[in-house]
């Protein structure tokens, strides 16, 4: 199996990217063929999200303090994250709305005595919607998947040398059973039509040349896994300025997405799949601590692309504990997401997660120590 190594005898210069990413273009000849999996960068979790209305937050804290604490975060505009916080992985939660208008009424507002009609024309249109949870946690910088992706695409086209962006997509289909009994919004279930709609909307926004797809990575190999374990991921030189999509879901959603598409043939997104499966290339491993640190290291060295999290449920922001982010950095996971690319307003701990030195991208810490690296 292909390992995360440097070509013997050649002094390859692995890049640490500082904004802007134009340094990639200037130094690409010095890097040899470094795959995009041989770097490490920062992403955001639920990148679209704005905190709910204050009255709803007060209600959630009253009902369940742990739940309320877990929702005490929000992000800036996607463009701001890409441009100023130098985020290179975005996460979007997607709900199906084939007829339009399914999420146009926010019933949680009615519960706290406020008008519940959204007044948002975009919510009346057919297609997928981006939000965290219907009726209560619905505030988003971009209400539809197409609008989110258009913002990302436009920034990408304006910054054509950027490190490849991962867009992690979670298909949301469940809600609390008690809420359903009281007439709150019930999401559409997982279906092949839902999955195909997302693929279609991605292709509507991004041109084929803009996308790194499973088909392109697989090439002539019989399986995607064989491709990344032998030839490896595409090189940095051929991938800068591009994006690729990964599916957060497992279970039935992943099964439906693979059905009729062995090894993700003709699909847009990679799926999180354990080693030994023909579609295995990307693996979601949210917790980088404990035994997972060494497991992630092992998988990164083999050639898999790993996404993990530096913090979760706002715990690190409340305690200032850096254990998890240190483990994430040490693990070599290529994309590490956070709720805090900048400290939260009013945070007593001033917790945040950035790469050491504040760089956009650094060479993977699992590269041999003999490798010479220059920072940007």
GROMACS .gro file of C-alpha atoms in nm, residues 112-310:
model
  199
  112UNK     CA    1  -4.218   3.172   2.227
  113UNK     CA    2  -4.488   3.415   2.118
  114UNK     CA    3  -4.341   3.546   1.793
  115UNK     CA    4  -4.472   3.539   1.432
  116UNK     CA    5  -4.372   3.209   1.270
  117UNK     CA    6  -4.386   3.295   0.899
  118UNK     CA    7  -4.031   3.326   0.768
  119UNK     CA    8  -4.100   3.572   0.488
  120UNK     CA    9  -3.804   3.420   0.301
  121UNK     CA   10  -3.887   3.369  -0.071
  122UNK     CA   11  -3.600   3.120  -0.111
  123UNK     CA   12  -3.776   2.880   0.125
  124UNK     CA   13  -4.077   2.862  -0.107
  125UNK     CA   14  -3.870   2.727  -0.396
  126UNK     CA   15  -3.837   2.353  -0.464
  127UNK     CA   16  -3.497   2.206  -0.389
  128UNK     CA   17  -3.275   2.137  -0.091
  129UNK     CA   18  -3.256   2.366   0.212
  130UNK     CA   19  -2.968   2.428   0.455
  131UNK     CA   20  -3.042   2.446   0.827
  132UNK     CA   21  -2.958   2.265   1.150
  133UNK     CA   22  -3.300   2.167   1.284
  134UNK     CA   23  -3.653   2.259   1.168
  135UNK     CA   24  -3.869   2.504   1.365
  136UNK     CA   25  -3.607   2.587   1.631
  137UNK     CA   26  -3.249   2.592   1.494
  138UNK     CA   27  -3.301   2.714   1.139
  139UNK     CA   28  -3.096   3.035   1.102
  140UNK     CA   29  -2.850   3.005   0.815
  141UNK     CA   30  -2.626   3.239   0.618
  142UNK     CA   31  -2.749   3.062   0.302
  143UNK     CA   32  -3.095   2.905   0.299
  144UNK     CA   33  -3.055   2.672   0.002
  145UNK     CA   34  -2.777   2.435  -0.099
  146UNK     CA   35  -2.745   2.612  -0.433
  147UNK     CA   36  -2.696   2.951  -0.268
  148UNK     CA   37  -2.432   2.812  -0.030
  149UNK     CA   38  -2.246   2.645  -0.315
  150UNK     CA   39  -2.269   2.953  -0.536
  151UNK     CA   40  -2.099   3.161  -0.267
  152UNK     CA   41  -1.822   2.902  -0.235
  153UNK     CA   42  -1.784   2.872  -0.614
  154UNK     CA   43  -1.760   3.246  -0.668
  155UNK     CA   44  -1.489   3.281  -0.402
  156UNK     CA   45  -1.304   2.985  -0.550
  157UNK     CA   46  -1.308   3.134  -0.900
  158UNK     CA   47  -1.170   3.459  -0.761
  159UNK     CA   48  -0.889   3.272  -0.580
  160UNK     CA   49  -0.787   3.012  -0.837
  161UNK     CA   50  -0.471   2.896  -0.660
  162UNK     CA   51  -0.640   2.803  -0.332
  163UNK     CA   52  -0.578   2.471  -0.161
  164UNK     CA   53  -0.859   2.229  -0.261
  165UNK     CA   54  -1.174   2.278  -0.056
  166UNK     CA   55  -1.360   1.989   0.102
  167UNK     CA   56  -1.736   2.039   0.127
  168UNK     CA   57  -1.882   1.795   0.377
  169UNK     CA   58  -2.254   1.737   0.326
  170UNK     CA   59  -2.489   1.579   0.578
  171UNK     CA   60  -2.832   1.466   0.461
  172UNK     CA   61  -3.079   1.542   0.744
  173UNK     CA   62  -3.389   1.326   0.769
  174UNK     CA   63  -3.477   1.280   1.136
  175UNK     CA   64  -3.643   1.482   1.408
  176UNK     CA   65  -3.765   1.428   1.762
  177UNK     CA   66  -4.068   1.194   1.778
  178UNK     CA   67  -4.235   1.403   2.049
  179UNK     CA   68  -4.211   1.714   1.833
  180UNK     CA   69  -4.377   1.530   1.544
  181UNK     CA   70  -4.671   1.435   1.765
  182UNK     CA   71  -4.727   1.803   1.843
  183UNK     CA   72  -4.734   1.900   1.477
  184UNK     CA   73  -4.382   2.031   1.426
  185UNK     CA   74  -4.210   2.000   1.090
  186UNK     CA   75  -4.119   1.647   0.987
  187UNK     CA   76  -3.823   1.622   0.745
  188UNK     CA   77  -3.855   1.414   0.431
  189UNK     CA   78  -3.704   1.066   0.471
  190UNK     CA   79  -3.385   0.944   0.308
  191UNK     CA   80  -3.446   0.849  -0.054
  192UNK     CA   81  -3.266   0.796  -0.380
  193UNK     CA   82  -3.442   1.106  -0.514
  194UNK     CA   83  -3.302   1.317  -0.228
  195UNK     CA   84  -2.948   1.193  -0.296
  196UNK     CA   85  -2.978   1.239  -0.672
  197UNK     CA   86  -3.113   1.593  -0.623
  198UNK     CA   87  -2.804   1.691  -0.424
  199UNK     CA   88  -2.574   1.547  -0.691
  200UNK     CA   89  -2.769   1.739  -0.956
  201UNK     CA   90  -2.757   2.067  -0.764
  202UNK     CA   91  -2.382   2.034  -0.715
  203UNK     CA   92  -2.333   1.979  -1.086
  204UNK     CA   93  -2.557   2.276  -1.161
  205UNK     CA   94  -2.330   2.508  -0.964
  206UNK     CA   95  -1.983   2.360  -1.032
  207UNK     CA   96  -1.844   2.277  -1.373
  208UNK     CA   97  -1.679   1.934  -1.424
  209UNK     CA   98  -1.337   2.104  -1.438
  210UNK     CA   99  -1.397   2.255  -1.094
  211UNK     CA  100  -1.465   1.922  -0.923
  212UNK     CA  101  -1.244   1.644  -0.790
  213UNK     CA  102  -1.476   1.343  -0.817
  214UNK     CA  103  -1.442   0.973  -0.729
  215UNK     CA  104  -1.423   0.892  -1.100
  216UNK     CA  105  -1.127   1.124  -1.150
  217UNK     CA  106  -0.942   0.983  -0.851
  218UNK     CA  107  -1.016   0.621  -0.946
  219UNK     CA  108  -0.890   0.657  -1.302
  220UNK     CA  109  -0.839   0.315  -1.461
  221UNK     CA  110  -0.828   0.124  -1.133
  222UNK     CA  111  -1.106  -0.127  -1.060
  223UNK     CA  112  -1.182   0.040  -0.726
  224UNK     CA  113  -1.144   0.377  -0.562
  225UNK     CA  114  -0.960   0.223  -0.268
  226UNK     CA  115  -0.702   0.059  -0.493
  227UNK     CA  116  -0.642   0.393  -0.664
  228UNK     CA  117  -0.567   0.586  -0.346
  229UNK     CA  118  -0.355   0.305  -0.199
  230UNK     CA  119  -0.138   0.278  -0.510
  231UNK     CA  120  -0.139   0.596  -0.719
  232UNK     CA  121  -0.260   0.811  -0.430
  233UNK     CA  122  -0.476   1.122  -0.435
  234UNK     CA  123  -0.435   1.385  -0.709
  235UNK     CA  124  -0.132   1.606  -0.676
  236UNK     CA  125  -0.145   1.954  -0.532
  237UNK     CA  126  -0.042   2.103  -0.866
  238UNK     CA  127  -0.343   1.956  -1.046
  239UNK     CA  128  -0.589   2.018  -0.760
  240UNK     CA  129  -0.541   2.379  -0.658
  241UNK     CA  130  -0.848   2.592  -0.720
  242UNK     CA  131  -1.080   2.289  -0.707
  243UNK     CA  132  -1.334   2.147  -0.464
  244UNK     CA  133  -1.446   1.800  -0.365
  245UNK     CA  134  -1.751   1.674  -0.179
  246UNK     CA  135  -1.777   1.416   0.096
  247UNK     CA  136  -2.094   1.265   0.239
  248UNK     CA  137  -2.122   1.270   0.618
  249UNK     CA  138  -2.392   1.002   0.643
  250UNK     CA  139  -2.346   0.631   0.690
  251UNK     CA  140  -2.618   0.367   0.713
  252UNK     CA  141  -2.910   0.372   0.471
  253UNK     CA  142  -2.805   0.697   0.309
  254UNK     CA  143  -2.466   0.562   0.211
  255UNK     CA  144  -2.621   0.234   0.093
  256UNK     CA  145  -2.862   0.418  -0.136
  257UNK     CA  146  -2.588   0.644  -0.268
  258UNK     CA  147  -2.375   0.343  -0.363
  259UNK     CA  148  -2.664   0.139  -0.504
  260UNK     CA  149  -2.610   0.112  -0.879
  261UNK     CA  150  -2.286   0.308  -0.846
  262UNK     CA  151  -2.015   0.060  -0.744
  263UNK     CA  152  -1.702   0.230  -0.615
  264UNK     CA  153  -1.897   0.559  -0.657
  265UNK     CA  154  -1.899   0.547  -1.036
  266UNK     CA  155  -2.073   0.856  -1.179
  267UNK     CA  156  -2.129   0.999  -0.831
  268UNK     CA  157  -2.014   1.344  -0.716
  269UNK     CA  158  -1.938   1.277  -0.349
  270UNK     CA  159  -1.696   1.056  -0.166
  271UNK     CA  160  -1.849   0.859   0.123
  272UNK     CA  161  -1.704   0.774   0.461
  273UNK     CA  162  -1.617   0.408   0.432
  274UNK     CA  163  -1.399   0.174   0.633
  275UNK     CA  164  -1.082   0.027   0.478
  276UNK     CA  165  -1.143  -0.288   0.279
  277UNK     CA  166  -1.442  -0.153   0.085
  278UNK     CA  167  -1.407  -0.066  -0.285
  279UNK     CA  168  -1.533   0.291  -0.226
  280UNK     CA  169  -1.300   0.357   0.070
  281UNK     CA  170  -1.092   0.673   0.029
  282UNK     CA  171  -1.239   0.922   0.277
  283UNK     CA  172  -1.312   0.840   0.643
  284UNK     CA  173  -1.494   1.058   0.896
  285UNK     CA  174  -1.345   1.011   1.244
  286UNK     CA  175  -1.490   1.284   1.464
  287UNK     CA  176  -1.301   1.196   1.782
  288UNK     CA  177  -0.920   1.211   1.747
  289UNK     CA  178  -0.841   1.128   2.112
  290UNK     CA  179  -0.739   0.807   2.286
  291UNK     CA  180  -0.683   0.503   2.067
  292UNK     CA  181  -0.822   0.697   1.769
  293UNK     CA  182  -0.506   0.908   1.749
  294UNK     CA  183  -0.295   0.609   1.645
  295UNK     CA  184  -0.574   0.468   1.428
  296UNK     CA  185  -0.598   0.794   1.235
  297UNK     CA  186  -0.218   0.801   1.198
  298UNK     CA  187  -0.224   0.450   1.054
  299UNK     CA  188  -0.495   0.535   0.803
  300UNK     CA  189  -0.330   0.861   0.698
  301UNK     CA  190  -0.003   0.678   0.634
  302UNK     CA  191  -0.190   0.428   0.416
  303UNK     CA  192  -0.333   0.708   0.203
  304UNK     CA  193  -0.687   0.765   0.330
  305UNK     CA  194  -0.827   1.117   0.367
  306UNK     CA  195  -0.947   1.180   0.723
  307UNK     CA  196  -1.171   1.449   0.866
  308UNK     CA  197  -1.180   1.494   1.243
  309UNK     CA  198  -1.288   1.760   1.494
  310UNK     CA  199  -1.080   1.982   1.722
   0.00000   0.00000   0.00000
